[in-house]
Amino acid sequence: MGCETAVCAESILSDCPRMGLDDCFTFRCGPDLDCFRECCRDVTIVLTPYDVLRLKRALGMDSSAFLRKHTIAPRFPGQKFPIVILRMQDESKQCPFLCEKGCAVYTDRPWACRMYPLGAAEPKNPTPDDHAFHFIVREELCHGHGQGRAVSARDWIAAQGAEEFEMMGGGFKQLTLHDFWDGDKALTQKQADMFYMACYDVDRFRRFVFESRFLELFEVDEARVEAIRHDDDELLDFGMQWLRYTIFGERSMKMKPGAAERRSGR
Ligand code: SF4
Ligand code: SF4
């Protein structure tokens, strides 16, 4: 299935034929194909923060419970930041959301599932000759290629409802493409925990913001406080802002006067 993270982007940038938004491909998917549902088995689906948000909301679950039950968080050699992957069922290796009719969470399915067989990649420093592009994922198990009518990448993205995911994923993409990751820098365990919480475990992040001294220490205007209290999308955006401050050292947030001293107990 499609992959969008910086983890696998490097090989895609060098190996895949690049498609623009108006380039077309011919593809059809449906229950009449003999491969129906085959792509939802034994597959690695890296979830974005917005994917986690949509799925936990669709399932009516707290983010911590969702992550525990439905994801794994592997650490690969050289991996810069925490990622979460959809956990396949132990014996069948099927996606837990696969049902007789197809995808039980279709309306809220992850970005990679809705884009398939279209992938997306973006160089870290785009230039007019080297910019964001799409590419086609071809796997033997998928018999939808060459069937149906030709569709442009742009129309495919719109038809799959992927635009909202791309818009909501913008902050996370900027985070993952940040200069901080250049060279040998690695997150401390504490920073990795903060990254995981703010990006994926949003309900725990909300508790952290409202049940710790966080709001005594940082200047956050009242309207924003109310927004992040109730709105997961706002909270996710706020989490990215906090990570830029606390990990990258950017001035994306401001401490209240005297907060540094209060925090250190002086
Ligand atoms: S979330 Fe839906 S589309 Fe994606 S792998 Fe699972 S069943 Fe298939
Ligand atoms: S055509 Fe491809 S995407 Fe559709 S069900 Fe078959 S394997 Fe999955």
Short mmCIF file of C-alpha atoms and ligand atoms in Angstrom, two decimals:
data_model
loop_
_atom_site.label_atom_id
_atom_site.label_comp_id
_atom_site.label_asym_id
_atom_site.label_seq_id
_atom_site.Cartn_x
_atom_site.Cartn_y
_atom_site.Cartn_z
CA MET A 1 0.00 0.00 0.00
CA GLY A 2 1.01 3.62 -0.32
CA CYS A 3 3.60 5.08 2.01
CA GLU A 4 4.02 8.73 2.87
CA THR A 5 6.57 8.99 5.59
CA ALA A 6 10.09 10.34 5.51
CA VAL A 7 11.16 6.80 6.50
CA CYS A 8 10.56 5.39 3.03
CA ALA A 9 10.58 8.60 1.02
CA GLU A 10 14.25 8.48 0.13
CA SER A 11 14.04 5.38 -2.08
CA ILE A 12 10.82 6.65 -3.66
CA LEU A 13 12.48 9.93 -4.55
CA SER A 14 15.18 8.14 -6.50
CA ASP A 15 13.35 5.08 -7.89
CA CYS A 16 9.74 5.93 -8.80
CA PRO A 17 8.49 7.41 -12.08
CA ARG A 18 7.03 10.76 -11.07
CA MET A 19 3.46 11.82 -11.85
CA GLY A 20 2.01 15.32 -11.78
CA LEU A 21 -1.52 16.01 -10.58
CA ASP A 22 -2.86 16.02 -14.14
CA ASP A 23 -1.15 12.79 -15.20
CA CYS A 24 -3.58 9.91 -15.58
CA PHE A 25 -3.59 6.25 -14.67
CA THR A 26 -6.14 3.52 -15.32
CA PHE A 27 -7.45 1.70 -12.30
CA ARG A 28 -10.62 0.23 -10.86
CA CYS A 29 -11.36 -1.43 -7.53
CA GLY A 30 -14.51 -3.31 -6.55
CA PRO A 31 -16.03 -6.42 -4.99
CA ASP A 32 -16.30 -8.13 -8.41
CA LEU A 33 -12.50 -8.34 -8.75
CA ASP A 34 -10.85 -11.61 -7.70
CA CYS A 35 -8.37 -9.68 -5.57
CA PHE A 36 -11.10 -7.99 -3.51
CA ARG A 37 -9.92 -7.51 0.09
CA GLU A 38 -6.54 -9.14 -0.61
CA CYS A 39 -4.77 -5.81 -0.13
CA CYS A 40 -6.04 -5.55 3.45
CA ARG A 41 -4.02 -8.50 4.71
CA ASP A 42 -0.42 -8.59 5.96
CA VAL A 43 0.16 -4.99 4.95
CA THR A 44 2.22 -2.23 6.57
CA ILE A 45 0.12 0.89 6.97
CA VAL A 46 1.95 3.75 8.64
CA LEU A 47 -0.65 5.96 10.32
CA THR A 48 -0.40 9.73 10.34
CA PRO A 49 -1.58 11.68 13.39
CA TYR A 50 -4.75 12.62 11.51
CA ASP A 51 -5.34 8.96 10.57
CA VAL A 52 -5.21 8.06 14.27
CA LEU A 53 -7.59 10.90 15.08
CA ARG A 54 -10.14 9.85 12.47
CA LEU A 55 -10.00 6.18 13.42
CA LYS A 56 -10.21 6.64 17.18
CA ARG A 57 -13.12 9.04 16.69
CA ALA A 58 -14.92 6.69 14.29
CA LEU A 59 -14.53 3.85 16.78
CA GLY A 60 -15.53 6.01 19.75
CA MET A 61 -12.27 5.19 21.52
CA ASP A 62 -9.85 7.15 23.65
CA SER A 63 -6.58 7.60 21.71
CA SER A 64 -4.57 5.65 24.31
CA ALA A 65 -6.94 2.67 24.07
CA PHE A 66 -6.95 2.85 20.28
CA LEU A 67 -3.16 2.93 20.07
CA ARG A 68 -2.83 0.03 22.52
CA LYS A 69 -5.35 -2.14 20.71
CA HIS A 70 -4.82 -1.33 17.06
CA THR A 71 -1.26 -0.15 16.52
CA ILE A 72 2.36 -1.03 17.04
CA ALA A 73 5.18 1.50 17.42
CA PRO A 74 8.30 -0.20 16.05
CA ARG A 75 11.80 1.25 16.23
CA PHE A 76 13.89 0.66 13.12
CA PRO A 77 17.64 1.32 12.92
CA GLY A 78 18.19 4.96 12.01
CA GLN A 79 14.56 5.93 12.63
CA LYS A 80 14.41 9.55 13.69
CA PHE A 81 11.01 9.84 15.36
CA PRO A 82 8.19 7.56 16.61
CA ILE A 83 5.85 6.10 14.03
CA VAL A 84 2.73 4.00 14.50
CA ILE A 85 1.63 1.15 12.26
CA LEU A 86 -1.79 -0.46 12.05
CA ARG A 87 -1.67 -3.80 13.87
CA MET A 88 -2.77 -6.76 11.75
CA GLN A 89 -4.60 -9.62 13.46
CA ASP A 90 -2.26 -12.25 14.92
CA GLU A 91 -3.28 -15.38 13.02
CA SER A 92 -5.14 -14.27 9.91
CA LYS A 93 -2.83 -11.26 9.38
CA GLN A 94 -5.91 -9.37 8.29
CA CYS A 95 -6.53 -5.74 9.06
CA PRO A 96 -8.83 -5.62 12.11
CA PHE A 97 -11.24 -3.43 10.15
CA LEU A 98 -11.67 -5.83 7.24
CA CYS A 99 -15.22 -7.19 7.00
CA GLU A 100 -17.22 -9.21 4.49
CA LYS A 101 -18.22 -6.14 2.50
CA GLY A 102 -14.77 -4.56 2.56
CA CYS A 103 -13.55 -1.86 4.93
CA ALA A 104 -15.63 -1.38 8.08
CA VAL A 105 -14.11 2.09 8.63
CA TYR A 106 -14.30 3.14 4.98
CA THR A 107 -15.37 6.74 5.67
CA ASP A 108 -12.47 7.16 8.09
CA ARG A 109 -9.93 4.83 6.46
CA PRO A 110 -6.28 5.95 6.64
CA TRP A 111 -4.67 8.18 4.02
CA ALA A 112 -2.58 5.34 2.58
CA CYS A 113 -5.68 3.15 2.11
CA ARG A 114 -7.70 5.85 0.40
CA MET A 115 -4.86 6.89 -1.90
CA TYR A 116 -3.90 3.37 -3.03
CA PRO A 117 -2.53 2.70 -5.63
CA LEU A 118 -1.40 6.31 -5.70
CA GLY A 119 1.49 7.31 -3.45
CA ALA A 120 2.92 10.76 -2.72
CA ALA A 121 6.42 11.97 -1.97
CA GLU A 122 8.14 15.28 -1.49
CA PRO A 123 11.83 16.27 -1.48
CA LYS A 124 12.97 17.98 1.69
CA ASN A 125 14.05 21.09 -0.20
CA PRO A 126 11.80 21.37 -3.27
CA THR A 127 13.06 23.25 -6.34
CA PRO A 128 11.26 23.98 -9.64
CA ASP A 129 12.88 20.81 -11.03
CA ASP A 130 12.52 18.64 -7.96
CA HIS A 131 9.18 19.03 -6.20
CA ALA A 132 6.28 17.07 -4.69
CA PHE A 133 5.03 14.29 -6.93
CA HIS A 134 2.81 11.23 -7.06
CA PHE A 135 3.66 7.72 -8.14
CA ILE A 136 1.86 4.46 -8.78
CA VAL A 137 2.31 1.50 -6.45
CA ARG A 138 2.22 -1.76 -8.40
CA GLU A 139 1.83 -5.02 -6.52
CA GLU A 140 1.19 -8.43 -8.04
CA LEU A 141 -1.76 -9.11 -5.79
CA CYS A 142 -3.69 -6.10 -7.08
CA HIS A 143 -5.59 -6.76 -10.30
CA GLY A 144 -7.17 -3.32 -10.62
CA HIS A 145 -4.46 -1.81 -12.83
CA GLY A 146 -5.45 -1.24 -16.46
CA GLN A 147 -9.15 -1.68 -15.62
CA GLY A 148 -11.87 0.95 -15.72
CA ARG A 149 -11.28 4.43 -17.07
CA ALA A 150 -8.29 6.73 -16.95
CA VAL A 151 -8.31 9.15 -14.03
CA SER A 152 -5.94 11.98 -13.16
CA ALA A 153 -4.09 11.97 -9.85
CA ARG A 154 -5.99 15.16 -8.96
CA ASP A 155 -9.40 13.57 -9.55
CA TRP A 156 -8.41 10.39 -7.72
CA ILE A 157 -7.37 12.36 -4.64
CA ALA A 158 -10.65 14.31 -4.68
CA ALA A 159 -12.79 11.20 -5.27
CA GLN A 160 -11.14 9.39 -2.35
CA GLY A 161 -11.67 12.30 0.05
CA ALA A 162 -7.92 12.52 0.61
CA GLU A 163 -7.68 16.34 0.38
CA GLU A 164 -8.78 16.82 3.99
CA PHE A 165 -6.13 14.31 5.12
CA GLU A 166 -3.47 16.17 3.15
CA MET A 167 -4.56 19.50 4.60
CA MET A 168 -4.66 18.17 8.16
CA GLY A 169 -1.34 16.39 7.62
CA GLY A 170 0.50 19.57 6.63
CA GLY A 171 1.79 20.39 10.12
CA PHE A 172 3.05 16.85 10.67
CA LYS A 173 4.76 16.81 7.27
CA GLN A 174 6.58 20.04 8.12
CA LEU A 175 7.61 18.50 11.43
CA THR A 176 9.04 15.39 9.76
CA LEU A 177 10.90 17.41 7.10
CA HIS A 178 12.47 19.80 9.65
CA ASP A 179 16.22 20.51 9.51
CA PHE A 180 16.46 19.19 13.08
CA TRP A 181 16.55 15.64 11.72
CA ASP A 182 19.62 16.27 9.54
CA GLY A 183 22.82 14.60 10.61
CA ASP A 184 23.08 12.33 13.62
CA LYS A 185 20.63 14.02 15.96
CA ALA A 186 18.37 11.63 17.84
CA LEU A 187 15.52 12.28 20.23
CA THR A 188 16.05 11.54 23.89
CA GLN A 189 13.57 9.04 25.34
CA LYS A 190 11.71 11.94 26.96
CA GLN A 191 11.50 13.83 23.65
CA ALA A 192 10.36 10.68 21.84
CA ASP A 193 7.59 10.24 24.44
CA MET A 194 6.50 13.86 23.97
CA PHE A 195 6.48 13.43 20.19
CA TYR A 196 4.39 10.25 20.46
CA MET A 197 1.92 11.84 22.86
CA ALA A 198 1.41 15.10 20.96
CA CYS A 199 1.19 13.46 17.53
CA TYR A 200 -0.74 10.27 18.21
CA ASP A 201 -2.06 10.06 21.76
CA VAL A 202 -4.08 13.28 21.65
CA ASP A 203 -6.44 12.47 24.52
CA ARG A 204 -3.43 11.93 26.79
CA PHE A 205 -1.92 15.16 25.46
CA ARG A 206 -5.15 16.98 26.36
CA ARG A 207 -4.99 15.61 29.90
CA PHE A 208 -1.35 16.69 30.06
CA VAL A 209 -2.24 20.24 29.01
CA PHE A 210 -5.22 20.62 31.36
CA GLU A 211 -4.18 18.54 34.35
CA SER A 212 -0.54 19.60 34.70
CA ARG A 213 0.96 23.09 35.22
CA PHE A 214 1.22 23.52 31.45
CA LEU A 215 -1.21 26.46 31.24
CA GLU A 216 0.44 28.14 34.25
CA LEU A 217 3.73 28.09 32.38
CA PHE A 218 2.80 28.98 28.78
CA GLU A 219 0.95 31.95 27.36
CA VAL A 220 -2.04 30.55 25.49
CA ASP A 221 -4.95 32.87 24.76
CA GLU A 222 -8.38 32.01 26.12
CA ALA A 223 -9.95 31.29 22.73
CA ARG A 224 -7.19 28.77 21.95
CA VAL A 225 -7.55 27.15 25.37
CA GLU A 226 -11.28 26.65 24.77
CA ALA A 227 -10.63 25.34 21.25
CA ILE A 228 -8.10 22.72 22.34
CA ARG A 229 -10.33 21.71 25.25
CA HIS A 230 -13.02 20.46 22.86
CA ASP A 231 -11.59 20.18 19.37
CA ASP A 232 -9.20 17.34 18.48
CA ASP A 233 -8.07 18.99 15.23
CA GLU A 234 -7.10 22.17 17.12
CA LEU A 235 -5.35 20.10 19.76
CA LEU A 236 -3.31 18.29 17.12
CA ASP A 237 -2.26 21.61 15.63
CA PHE A 238 -1.37 22.91 19.10
CA GLY A 239 0.67 19.76 19.76
CA MET A 240 2.79 20.40 16.64
CA GLN A 241 3.35 23.98 17.83
CA TRP A 242 4.49 22.71 21.23
CA LEU A 243 6.83 20.14 19.70
CA ARG A 244 8.46 22.82 17.56
CA TYR A 245 9.09 24.79 20.76
CA THR A 246 10.13 21.99 23.05
CA ILE A 247 12.16 19.81 20.65
CA PHE A 248 13.35 22.15 17.89
CA GLY A 249 13.81 25.17 20.18
CA GLU A 250 11.72 27.44 17.95
CA ARG A 251 9.83 30.46 19.32
CA SER A 252 6.50 28.91 18.45
CA MET A 253 5.29 29.33 22.05
CA LYS A 254 5.98 31.82 24.80
CA MET A 255 6.49 31.17 28.49
CA LYS A 256 4.74 33.41 30.99
CA PRO A 257 6.97 35.88 32.88
CA GLY A 258 8.72 34.06 35.72
CA ALA A 259 7.52 30.64 34.50
CA ALA A 260 11.02 29.26 33.98
CA GLU A 261 11.89 30.05 37.60
CA ARG A 262 8.58 28.64 38.86
CA ARG A 263 9.12 25.45 36.87
CA SER A 264 12.55 24.88 38.33
CA GLY A 265 11.17 25.65 41.81
CA ARG A 266 13.39 28.69 42.33
S1 SF4 B 1 -8.34 0.27 7.12
FE1 SF4 B 1 -9.82 -0.53 5.66
S2 SF4 B 1 -8.90 -0.19 3.66
FE2 SF4 B 1 -7.27 0.02 5.16
S3 SF4 B 1 -6.32 -1.99 5.32
FE3 SF4 B 1 -7.91 -1.89 6.89
S4 SF4 B 1 -9.75 -2.76 5.95
FE4 SF4 B 1 -8.32 -2.25 4.30
S1 SF4 B 2 -8.15 -3.90 -6.97
FE1 SF4 B 2 -6.33 -3.64 -5.68
S2 SF4 B 2 -7.04 -2.16 -4.15
FE2 SF4 B 2 -8.88 -3.05 -5.06
S3 SF4 B 2 -9.40 -4.84 -3.81
FE3 SF4 B 2 -8.10 -5.59 -5.46
S4 SF4 B 2 -6.05 -5.55 -4.49
FE4 SF4 B 2 -7.31 -4.21 -3.27
#
